[in-house]
Coordinates of C-alpha atoms and ligand atoms in Angstrom, one line a residue:
M1 CA 85.1 116.5 120.0
K2 CA 87.5 117.7 118.6
T3 CA 86.4 116.8 114.1
I4 CA 89.5 114.7 112.8
K5 CA 89.7 116.7 109.1
P6 CA 90.3 114.0 106.6
S7 CA 94.3 115.1 105.2
E8 CA 94.9 114.5 109.7
R9 CA 93.4 110.4 109.4
I10 CA 95.7 107.9 110.6
V11 CA 92.9 104.4 109.4
Y12 CA 94.3 101.5 111.9
Q13 CA 92.1 98.8 109.9
I14 CA 90.5 95.9 112.4
Y15 CA 89.6 92.6 111.0
P16 CA 87.3 92.6 114.2
K17 CA 87.3 88.0 114.1
S18 CA 91.0 88.5 114.8
F19 CA 91.8 91.0 117.0
N20 CA 91.3 89.8 120.6
D21 CA 89.2 87.7 121.6
S22 CA 87.6 88.3 125.7
N23 CA 85.9 85.7 126.3
N24 CA 87.8 82.6 124.5
D25 CA 85.9 81.8 121.8
G26 CA 88.4 81.2 120.1
I27 CA 86.8 84.7 117.9
G28 CA 88.0 88.4 118.2
D29 CA 85.9 90.7 119.1
L30 CA 84.7 93.4 120.7
R31 CA 84.9 94.1 123.7
G32 CA 89.1 92.2 122.7
I33 CA 88.5 95.5 120.9
T34 CA 88.1 97.5 123.3
Q35 CA 90.3 96.5 126.0
K36 CA 93.0 96.9 123.6
L37 CA 92.2 100.7 122.5
D38 CA 95.5 101.7 124.8
Y39 CA 96.9 100.3 122.5
L40 CA 96.1 101.6 119.2
K41 CA 96.5 104.7 121.2
A42 CA 99.5 104.2 121.8
L43 CA 100.1 103.5 118.0
G44 CA 99.5 107.2 117.2
I45 CA 96.7 106.1 115.5
N46 CA 93.2 108.1 115.6
T47 CA 90.1 106.1 113.4
L48 CA 89.8 102.5 114.1
W49 CA 87.7 101.0 111.6
L50 CA 86.0 97.7 111.3
N51 CA 85.1 94.8 109.0
P52 CA 81.2 93.9 109.1
I53 CA 80.3 93.0 112.4
Y54 CA 76.9 92.6 111.5
V55 CA 74.4 90.0 112.2
S56 CA 75.6 87.0 109.1
P57 CA 75.3 83.6 108.3
Q58 CA 79.7 84.4 107.3
V59 CA 80.0 82.9 103.8
D60 CA 81.7 85.1 102.8
N61 CA 83.3 86.7 106.6
G62 CA 80.5 89.0 107.1
Y63 CA 79.8 91.1 103.8
D64 CA 76.6 89.0 103.4
V65 CA 74.8 90.8 105.6
A66 CA 71.8 89.4 107.7
D67 CA 70.1 92.1 109.5
Y68 CA 72.9 95.9 109.2
Y69 CA 70.7 96.3 112.8
Q70 CA 72.2 93.9 114.7
I71 CA 75.6 92.6 115.9
D72 CA 76.3 88.8 115.1
Q73 CA 76.0 88.0 118.3
K74 CA 79.7 85.9 118.2
L75 CA 81.1 89.8 117.6
G76 CA 79.1 90.8 120.7
T77 CA 75.7 93.9 121.3
L78 CA 74.9 96.4 120.7
A79 CA 75.7 97.6 124.6
D80 CA 79.7 96.2 123.5
F81 CA 79.4 98.5 120.4
D82 CA 78.6 101.4 122.4
E83 CA 81.3 100.7 125.3
L84 CA 84.2 100.3 122.2
V85 CA 82.2 104.2 120.7
K86 CA 82.7 105.7 123.5
Q87 CA 86.1 104.7 125.1
A88 CA 87.6 105.1 121.8
H89 CA 86.1 108.6 121.8
D90 CA 87.6 109.0 125.7
R91 CA 90.4 108.6 123.9
G92 CA 90.3 110.9 120.3
L93 CA 89.8 108.0 118.6
D94 CA 87.0 107.8 116.0
V95 CA 84.8 104.1 115.1
I96 CA 83.6 104.0 111.6
L97 CA 82.1 100.9 110.0
D98 CA 82.4 99.4 106.7
F99 CA 79.5 99.8 104.9
V100 CA 77.9 97.1 103.0
M101 CA 75.8 98.9 99.6
N102 CA 75.9 96.7 96.4
H103 CA 74.1 93.4 98.2
T104 CA 73.1 91.7 101.3
S105 CA 73.3 88.7 102.1
E106 CA 70.5 85.8 101.4
K107 CA 69.0 85.3 104.5
H108 CA 67.5 88.2 104.9
P109 CA 64.7 88.6 105.2
W110 CA 63.8 91.2 102.3
F111 CA 65.6 88.4 99.7
Q112 CA 63.7 85.7 101.7
A113 CA 60.5 87.7 100.3
A114 CA 61.3 88.0 97.1
L115 CA 62.6 84.9 96.6
Q116 CA 59.3 83.7 98.0
D117 CA 56.9 85.5 96.0
K118 CA 57.6 87.1 92.7
E119 CA 54.6 89.6 93.7
S120 CA 56.4 90.6 97.1
E121 CA 57.1 93.9 97.4
Y122 CA 61.2 93.1 98.3
R123 CA 61.0 91.4 94.1
N124 CA 61.8 94.2 92.9
F125 CA 65.5 95.6 95.7
Y126 CA 67.2 92.7 94.0
L127 CA 68.1 92.0 90.3
W128 CA 66.3 88.8 88.1
H129 CA 66.7 88.6 84.5
Q130 CA 65.6 85.8 81.5
G131 CA 67.5 83.3 81.0
K132 CA 68.5 83.7 76.8
N133 CA 69.3 80.5 75.3
G134 CA 68.8 77.8 77.7
G135 CA 71.3 79.8 79.7
P136 CA 71.9 82.7 82.1
P137 CA 71.1 86.4 80.7
N138 CA 75.3 87.5 79.3
N139 CA 77.9 85.7 79.8
W140 CA 80.0 88.0 82.8
A141 CA 82.0 86.7 86.0
S142 CA 81.1 86.8 89.1
F143 CA 84.0 88.3 91.3
F144 CA 84.3 84.5 93.2
G145 CA 84.1 82.6 90.0
G146 CA 81.0 80.7 88.0
S147 CA 78.8 82.6 85.8
V148 CA 77.0 86.4 87.7
W149 CA 73.8 84.7 87.6
Q150 CA 71.8 82.3 89.7
K151 CA 69.0 80.0 89.1
D152 CA 65.9 81.9 90.4
P153 CA 64.4 78.6 92.1
L154 CA 60.1 80.3 91.9
A155 CA 60.4 80.8 87.5
D156 CA 61.5 78.5 85.0
N157 CA 64.2 80.5 82.9
N158 CA 64.5 83.7 85.8
Y159 CA 67.8 84.7 87.2
Y160 CA 68.6 86.9 90.3
F161 CA 73.0 88.8 89.5
H162 CA 75.0 88.2 92.2
L163 CA 78.8 90.0 91.9
F164 CA 80.3 88.2 94.6
A165 CA 79.3 84.8 95.9
K166 CA 75.6 83.0 94.8
E167 CA 75.2 84.0 98.9
M168 CA 75.2 87.9 98.1
P169 CA 72.7 88.9 96.2
D170 CA 72.9 92.0 94.8
L171 CA 70.4 95.5 95.6
N172 CA 69.0 97.5 92.7
W173 CA 70.1 100.6 93.6
Q174 CA 67.9 101.6 90.9
E175 CA 64.6 101.2 93.5
P176 CA 64.1 104.5 95.2
R177 CA 62.8 102.0 98.8
V178 CA 66.1 100.5 98.3
Q179 CA 68.3 103.7 98.4
T180 CA 65.9 105.2 101.7
E181 CA 66.0 101.5 103.8
M182 CA 70.3 102.5 103.7
V183 CA 70.1 105.7 104.8
K184 CA 68.6 104.5 107.6
I185 CA 71.1 102.0 108.3
A186 CA 73.2 104.6 108.3
K187 CA 71.7 106.6 110.3
F188 CA 70.7 103.7 112.6
W189 CA 75.1 103.7 112.9
L190 CA 75.7 107.1 113.2
D191 CA 72.8 107.6 116.3
H192 CA 75.3 104.9 117.5
G193 CA 78.4 107.4 117.6
V194 CA 80.3 106.2 114.6
D195 CA 82.4 108.8 112.9
G196 CA 81.8 107.3 108.8
F197 CA 81.8 104.7 106.2
R198 CA 84.0 103.0 104.2
L199 CA 81.6 102.1 101.4
D200 CA 81.7 98.5 100.9
A201 CA 82.5 98.2 96.7
F202 CA 80.3 101.3 96.1
I203 CA 81.4 101.2 92.7
H204 CA 79.8 98.2 91.4
I205 CA 76.0 100.0 92.5
V206 CA 75.1 99.9 89.6
K207 CA 75.3 97.9 85.6
A208 CA 74.9 98.0 82.8
D209 CA 71.8 97.0 79.6
F210 CA 71.2 93.1 80.5
E211 CA 71.8 92.0 77.2
Q212 CA 74.7 93.3 76.4
D213 CA 77.8 90.0 76.7
M214 CA 81.3 90.3 77.1
L215 CA 83.3 90.4 73.6
A216 CA 85.1 86.7 74.1
S217 CA 86.1 83.4 72.2
D218 CA 84.9 80.9 74.7
D219 CA 81.7 80.0 76.1
K220 CA 83.5 80.7 79.0
P221 CA 81.5 83.1 83.0
Q222 CA 83.6 86.4 81.4
L223 CA 85.3 89.8 84.0
A224 CA 83.1 92.4 82.9
E225 CA 84.3 95.3 84.4
M226 CA 83.3 97.2 81.8
F227 CA 79.3 96.7 82.8
Y228 CA 79.5 96.6 86.0
A229 CA 82.0 98.6 87.4
N230 CA 82.6 102.9 88.0
L231 CA 79.6 103.4 85.6
P232 CA 79.0 106.8 85.6
Q233 CA 75.3 106.4 87.4
V234 CA 77.3 105.6 90.1
V235 CA 77.8 109.0 90.9
P236 CA 74.6 110.5 91.3
H237 CA 73.6 107.8 93.4
L238 CA 76.9 108.2 96.1
Q239 CA 76.1 111.6 96.0
A240 CA 72.8 111.5 96.9
F241 CA 73.1 109.4 99.4
I242 CA 76.1 110.8 100.8
A243 CA 74.4 114.6 100.8
Q244 CA 71.3 112.6 102.9
L245 CA 73.8 111.7 105.7
H246 CA 75.1 114.6 106.2
E247 CA 72.0 116.3 106.5
I248 CA 72.9 113.9 109.9
K249 CA 75.8 115.0 110.8
P250 CA 77.8 116.8 108.8
D251 CA 81.6 115.8 110.4
I252 CA 81.1 112.7 109.0
F253 CA 84.4 110.6 107.0
I254 CA 83.7 108.4 103.8
L255 CA 86.9 106.3 103.0
G256 CA 84.8 104.3 99.9
E257 CA 86.4 101.2 98.3
A258 CA 87.2 101.7 94.5
A259 CA 89.1 98.9 94.2
S260 CA 89.8 98.9 89.8
A261 CA 89.0 103.0 90.1
D262 CA 92.5 104.9 88.2
I263 CA 93.3 108.7 88.5
D264 CA 90.2 109.6 86.7
L265 CA 87.6 107.6 88.7
A266 CA 89.8 108.8 92.4
V267 CA 88.9 112.1 91.2
T268 CA 86.3 112.5 89.8
Y269 CA 85.2 110.4 93.6
T270 CA 86.2 112.2 95.5
T271 CA 86.5 115.9 94.5
P272 CA 84.8 119.0 96.4
P273 CA 82.1 120.2 96.4
K274 CA 79.7 117.8 95.0
K275 CA 82.7 114.8 96.2
S276 CA 80.4 110.9 97.0
C277 CA 83.8 110.2 99.3
D278 CA 86.6 111.8 101.7
T279 CA 89.7 109.4 100.0
V280 CA 88.8 106.3 97.6
V281 CA 91.3 103.0 97.9
T282 CA 92.4 101.7 94.1
F283 CA 94.3 98.6 94.0
R284 CA 96.3 99.5 90.9
Y285 CA 98.9 101.3 93.4
F286 CA 100.2 97.8 93.1
A287 CA 101.8 96.9 90.5
E288 CA 102.6 93.2 90.5
D289 CA 105.3 91.6 88.0
E290 CA 103.6 89.2 85.8
T291 CA 106.6 87.8 84.0
G292 CA 106.9 84.2 86.5
L293 CA 103.1 84.3 86.3
D294 CA 102.3 80.3 85.1
P295 CA 99.0 80.3 82.6
D296 CA 97.8 77.0 83.2
L297 CA 97.0 78.3 86.9
L298 CA 94.7 80.2 89.1
R299 CA 95.6 83.3 89.5
I300 CA 94.6 83.0 91.9
G301 CA 97.4 81.7 93.8
Q302 CA 99.9 82.7 91.5
P303 CA 102.1 85.6 94.3
L304 CA 103.6 88.2 91.5
P305 CA 106.1 90.3 93.8
L306 CA 105.8 94.0 93.1
D307 CA 106.3 95.6 89.4
L308 CA 108.8 98.5 91.2
T309 CA 108.7 100.9 89.1
G310 CA 105.1 100.2 87.5
F311 CA 104.0 100.9 91.4
K312 CA 106.6 104.6 91.5
A313 CA 104.9 105.8 88.6
N314 CA 101.4 105.0 90.0
M315 CA 102.5 106.3 93.0
L316 CA 103.9 109.3 91.7
E317 CA 100.1 109.5 89.6
W318 CA 98.2 109.4 92.4
Q319 CA 100.6 111.9 94.6
K320 CA 100.4 114.6 91.7
R321 CA 97.0 114.2 90.4
L322 CA 95.3 114.3 93.7
E323 CA 96.8 118.0 94.5
G324 CA 94.5 120.3 95.5
V325 CA 91.7 117.9 95.1
S326 CA 91.5 115.2 98.1
F327 CA 94.1 113.3 100.4
P328 CA 95.3 109.8 98.8
T329 CA 95.0 106.8 100.7
L330 CA 98.2 105.6 101.2
Y331 CA 98.1 101.7 102.3
W332 CA 99.7 98.6 101.8
S333 CA 98.0 95.6 103.0
N334 CA 94.3 95.2 103.6
H335 CA 92.1 92.0 104.3
D336 CA 91.4 91.4 100.9
M337 CA 95.5 91.1 99.4
P338 CA 98.8 89.8 100.6
R339 CA 99.9 91.2 103.3
I340 CA 103.1 93.2 102.4
L341 CA 105.7 91.9 103.3
T342 CA 105.0 88.5 102.6
R343 CA 104.1 90.5 99.2
F344 CA 107.9 91.9 99.1
D345 CA 109.4 89.4 99.9
P346 CA 113.2 89.9 101.8
K347 CA 115.4 87.3 102.3
M348 CA 117.0 88.8 104.9
Q349 CA 116.5 91.9 107.9
K350 CA 112.8 91.7 107.3
D351 CA 113.0 94.2 109.9
A352 CA 114.1 96.7 108.5
C353 CA 112.5 95.6 105.7
A354 CA 108.8 96.5 107.2
K355 CA 110.6 100.0 108.9
M356 CA 111.3 100.7 105.3
L357 CA 107.9 100.5 103.9
A358 CA 106.8 102.4 106.6
T359 CA 108.7 104.7 105.7
L360 CA 108.3 104.8 102.4
M361 CA 104.1 104.8 102.3
Y362 CA 103.2 106.8 105.1
L363 CA 105.0 110.0 105.4
Q364 CA 103.5 110.9 101.6
R365 CA 100.5 112.6 101.1
G366 CA 97.4 111.3 102.3
I367 CA 95.9 108.6 104.5
P368 CA 97.2 106.3 106.2
C369 CA 95.7 103.1 106.8
I370 CA 97.0 100.5 108.9
Y371 CA 96.3 96.5 108.6
Y372 CA 96.0 95.1 112.1
G373 CA 99.7 93.2 112.7
E374 CA 101.0 95.7 109.8
E375 CA 103.1 97.6 112.8
L376 CA 104.9 94.0 114.4
G377 CA 105.4 93.8 110.2
M378 CA 103.4 90.8 110.6
E379 CA 103.4 88.3 107.5
S380 CA 100.9 86.7 105.6
A381 CA 100.2 82.9 107.6
L382 CA 101.3 79.5 106.3
L383 CA 97.7 77.5 105.8
T384 CA 97.7 74.5 105.9
K385 CA 94.7 72.7 104.8
L386 CA 93.4 73.8 101.5
S387 CA 90.1 74.2 103.0
D388 CA 91.1 76.9 105.4
F389 CA 91.1 78.8 102.1
E390 CA 87.5 78.4 102.2
D391 CA 87.3 78.7 98.2
Q392 CA 86.1 76.8 95.1
Q393 CA 88.9 79.3 93.6
I394 CA 92.0 78.0 95.4
N395 CA 90.5 74.2 95.6
E396 CA 91.2 74.8 90.8
F397 CA 94.1 76.1 91.6
A398 CA 95.3 73.3 93.1
K399 CA 93.9 70.6 91.2
Q400 CA 95.5 72.7 87.8
A401 CA 99.2 72.6 90.1
Q402 CA 98.4 68.9 90.6
A403 CA 98.7 67.6 87.3
K404 CA 101.7 69.9 86.7
G405 CA 103.2 67.8 89.8
W406 CA 103.3 70.4 92.4
S407 CA 104.0 68.5 95.5
K408 CA 100.2 69.9 98.3
E409 CA 103.7 71.5 100.3
Q410 CA 103.7 73.5 97.1
I411 CA 100.5 74.0 96.9
L412 CA 100.1 75.5 100.2
A413 CA 102.7 77.4 100.6
S414 CA 101.6 79.3 96.7
A415 CA 98.7 79.6 97.9
S416 CA 99.2 80.9 101.5
K417 CA 101.4 84.2 100.1
A418 CA 98.7 84.5 97.4
H419 CA 95.1 84.6 98.4
K420 CA 93.5 86.8 101.4
M421 CA 92.0 83.9 103.5
A422 CA 96.9 84.0 105.3
V423 CA 96.3 87.6 105.8
R424 CA 93.5 87.8 108.1
L425 CA 95.5 85.8 111.4
P426 CA 94.6 86.0 115.4
L427 CA 97.3 89.5 115.3
P428 CA 99.8 87.7 119.2
F429 CA 100.1 89.8 121.4
D430 CA 102.5 87.4 124.0
K431 CA 104.0 84.2 123.7
S432 CA 101.2 81.9 125.4
K433 CA 100.3 78.6 123.1
Y434 CA 97.8 81.0 121.1
Q435 CA 99.9 84.2 121.8
G436 CA 97.5 86.3 123.6
F437 CA 94.5 86.0 121.9
S438 CA 92.3 83.4 122.9
S439 CA 93.0 80.7 125.5
V440 CA 91.1 78.3 122.6
Q441 CA 92.9 77.6 119.3
P442 CA 91.5 80.7 117.2
W443 CA 89.0 79.9 114.1
K444 CA 91.5 80.0 111.6
W445 CA 94.9 79.2 113.1
A446 CA 97.8 78.8 111.5
T447 CA 102.2 77.8 113.0
S448 CA 103.7 80.1 111.6
P449 CA 105.4 82.4 110.5
K450 CA 106.6 83.2 113.3
T451 CA 105.9 87.1 114.0
R452 CA 107.0 88.8 117.1
S453 CA 104.8 89.4 119.3
V454 CA 103.1 93.2 120.5
C455 CA 104.7 92.2 124.2
D456 CA 108.2 91.0 123.1
Q457 CA 108.6 94.8 120.7
E458 CA 107.0 96.7 123.3
I459 CA 109.6 96.7 125.7
D460 CA 112.3 96.6 122.9
P461 CA 113.4 100.0 121.0
G462 CA 114.7 98.8 117.9
S463 CA 111.0 96.2 116.8
V464 CA 108.6 97.5 114.4
L465 CA 106.5 98.4 116.6
A466 CA 109.0 101.5 118.2
Y467 CA 109.1 102.7 114.6
Y468 CA 106.5 102.1 113.8
R469 CA 105.6 105.0 116.7
R470 CA 107.5 107.3 115.8
I471 CA 107.1 107.3 112.1
L472 CA 103.4 107.7 113.1
Q473 CA 104.3 111.0 115.5
L474 CA 106.7 112.3 112.7
K475 CA 102.9 111.6 110.3
Q476 CA 101.1 114.4 112.6
Q477 CA 103.4 117.7 112.4
E478 CA 102.0 119.8 109.0
I479 CA 104.8 119.1 106.4
F480 CA 104.0 115.1 106.2
I481 CA 100.0 116.7 105.6
H482 CA 100.2 120.2 103.5
G483 CA 104.3 120.1 103.1
R484 CA 104.2 120.1 98.4
F485 CA 105.5 116.0 97.6
I486 CA 107.9 115.6 95.2
L487 CA 109.5 112.7 94.2
E488 CA 113.1 112.0 92.4
N489 CA 113.9 110.5 89.8
T490 CA 116.6 108.1 90.8
S491 CA 116.8 104.4 90.2
A492 CA 114.3 102.0 90.8
E493 CA 116.4 100.7 93.8
L494 CA 115.4 103.4 95.6
Y495 CA 113.0 105.5 96.5
V496 CA 113.7 108.8 97.3
Y497 CA 110.8 112.0 97.6
R498 CA 110.8 115.2 99.2
R499 CA 108.0 117.3 101.6
I500 CA 108.2 121.0 101.1
L501 CA 106.4 123.3 103.8
D502 CA 107.3 127.2 103.2
Q503 CA 111.3 127.6 104.1
K504 CA 111.3 123.7 105.6
E505 CA 112.0 120.8 102.9
V506 CA 112.6 117.3 104.3
W507 CA 113.1 114.2 102.0
V508 CA 113.0 111.2 103.1
I509 CA 115.3 108.5 101.5
C510 CA 114.5 105.1 101.2
N511 CA 116.3 102.3 100.0
L512 CA 113.9 98.9 98.3
G513 CA 116.8 96.0 97.8
E514 CA 119.2 94.3 99.3
I515 CA 122.5 96.0 98.4
P516 CA 123.9 99.1 99.3
Q517 CA 122.8 102.2 97.9
E518 CA 123.5 106.1 98.2
F519 CA 122.1 109.1 97.3
K520 CA 123.7 112.6 97.6
C521 CA 121.1 114.8 99.6
G522 CA 123.7 117.2 100.2
P523 CA 124.2 119.3 103.6
V524 CA 121.1 118.1 106.6
K525 CA 120.1 119.9 109.3
K526 CA 118.9 116.8 110.8
V527 CA 118.2 113.1 111.0
L528 CA 114.7 112.4 111.8
L529 CA 114.6 109.2 111.4
G530 CA 117.0 106.2 110.4
Q531 CA 117.6 103.0 110.5
N532 CA 119.5 101.0 108.3
A533 CA 121.0 104.5 107.7
R534 CA 123.3 107.1 108.2
V535 CA 124.8 110.9 106.6
K536 CA 128.2 111.3 105.7
A537 CA 129.3 114.7 104.1
G538 CA 125.7 115.1 102.2
T539 CA 125.5 111.8 101.5
A540 CA 122.9 109.1 102.4
Q541 CA 125.0 105.9 102.7
L542 CA 122.3 103.1 103.4
K543 CA 122.8 99.1 103.7
A544 CA 120.0 96.6 102.7
Y545 CA 116.8 98.5 103.4
G546 CA 117.8 101.2 105.2
S547 CA 115.8 104.2 105.6
L548 CA 116.0 107.9 106.1
V549 CA 114.6 110.8 106.9
L550 CA 116.7 114.1 107.1
E551 CA 115.6 118.0 107.4
R552 CA 117.3 120.3 104.7
Ligands
GLC601 C1 85.2 94.1 99.1 C2 85.3 93.4 100.4 C3 85.3 92.4 100.1 C4 84.5 91.6 99.7 C5 83.7 92.4 98.9 C6 82.2 91.8 99.0 O1 85.6 93.6 97.8 O2 87.3 93.9 100.3 O3 86.1 91.7 101.0 O4 84.5 90.2 100.0 O5 83.9 93.7 99.5 O6 81.9 92.5 100.1
CA602 CA1 85.6 85.8 121.9

């Protein structure tokens, strides 16, 4: 099989539980994915990234792994997985898996052994520390709320460390046997044919000295990224790990999740020859406009609009600084953030907005990563019960909002627009009751907002889906892979850039708002793609959310 270079990758992210349910138990599964490979091939992607599929108590939807060598039985079997990989490869599609390296589930046998016996050989696989002044060792906060420390039931005044849920104890990467085990796991999946990994939360595998508190004016746990994110020692650990994987399979693709990484760190993580990742996903692209933020309410339940000026500046920085270094990821959404159409919240012309956003993002220099459903213009769902969020912090938010007089509907609407759980719902394939995802009620379900299904969009040449197919076809042209990127200095409402390769020059012109815009682009050879827009006498005329791709 031909190897796909990082520069040529077009990634499609699948949340397996919500993609397609083949046996009608309400949960998406591996066979369900295999059934839809032709759909994915026709879309124009070449790499599938699956969120975790391993055995897991599902405290964090699979990111709490209890057995790295087995498929969660609700998703299928190892044989189903092998078949999926084979069928994908037959179609020229690569498969990469989520690799959860920072923590395990508390139910993992290593942690169970460590928890039950202080002398266990697995004790040092995890991070333990003595408490301080009758409390935990320090005041660092977990990303999922509360302290990073949880009491060790075996010893008084002793704690284990968890950066995420308390059911997800962090691994101790200073322990060489942890490193060896992780390589073994990766090798197992490479032997099953996978073409690379998405490294989950790798920036957190090294922690600072536990003696140090965050400076704070209250006694609540405090986010402490400087003590547990992007520490310099992450790099040698990662390089050693990746080097061993490259010995097993030289051409693997490594997509690192580096949520809080800035551009300097991205350069560090991706600079050859000692790179640890081919590319990283940062959450920093999406500058948010915080003017409407209510300080009395937890941020997790409050949707914030994008700060378009900040976003543009961030994109420019990542585009330019990675030139000659690596290819940045180009993405709008993933399973941890609101769907882009919800974040953007157009009041009209939603389809045009979805098309414009795809044009803007994916024709830049880099690797498109499309979150399933985005190709249909899918929005975050409106969840109808607080328990649907499965998040203590949302209950907290609801209490705060209630105290301010918010209605239940207002609380659910706000939280749904902001929260990650609302982006993890089934993909609509047709008009049937459960939209062709399953014949029974899916594991997570809401009836609004309605996205037009795959079936509807496939027969409509004006659909978002049809447009995505065209954009991804264009993306495969050399100029959109290797062309230089130049962002024009325009008003905040416009996003305009050029790609230049040899004698060829292409303009991408996007209107980010409802108000019509014009842009002087000069004479044009050919309109490669356009919607809600036209060129007249050297001027691009864009209606609400219009976009144009022009050859000059
Ligand atoms: C990553 C995942 C997120 C998960 C966390 C813990 O950030 O994207 O969904 O909760 O790691 O594994
Ligand atoms: Ca199923």
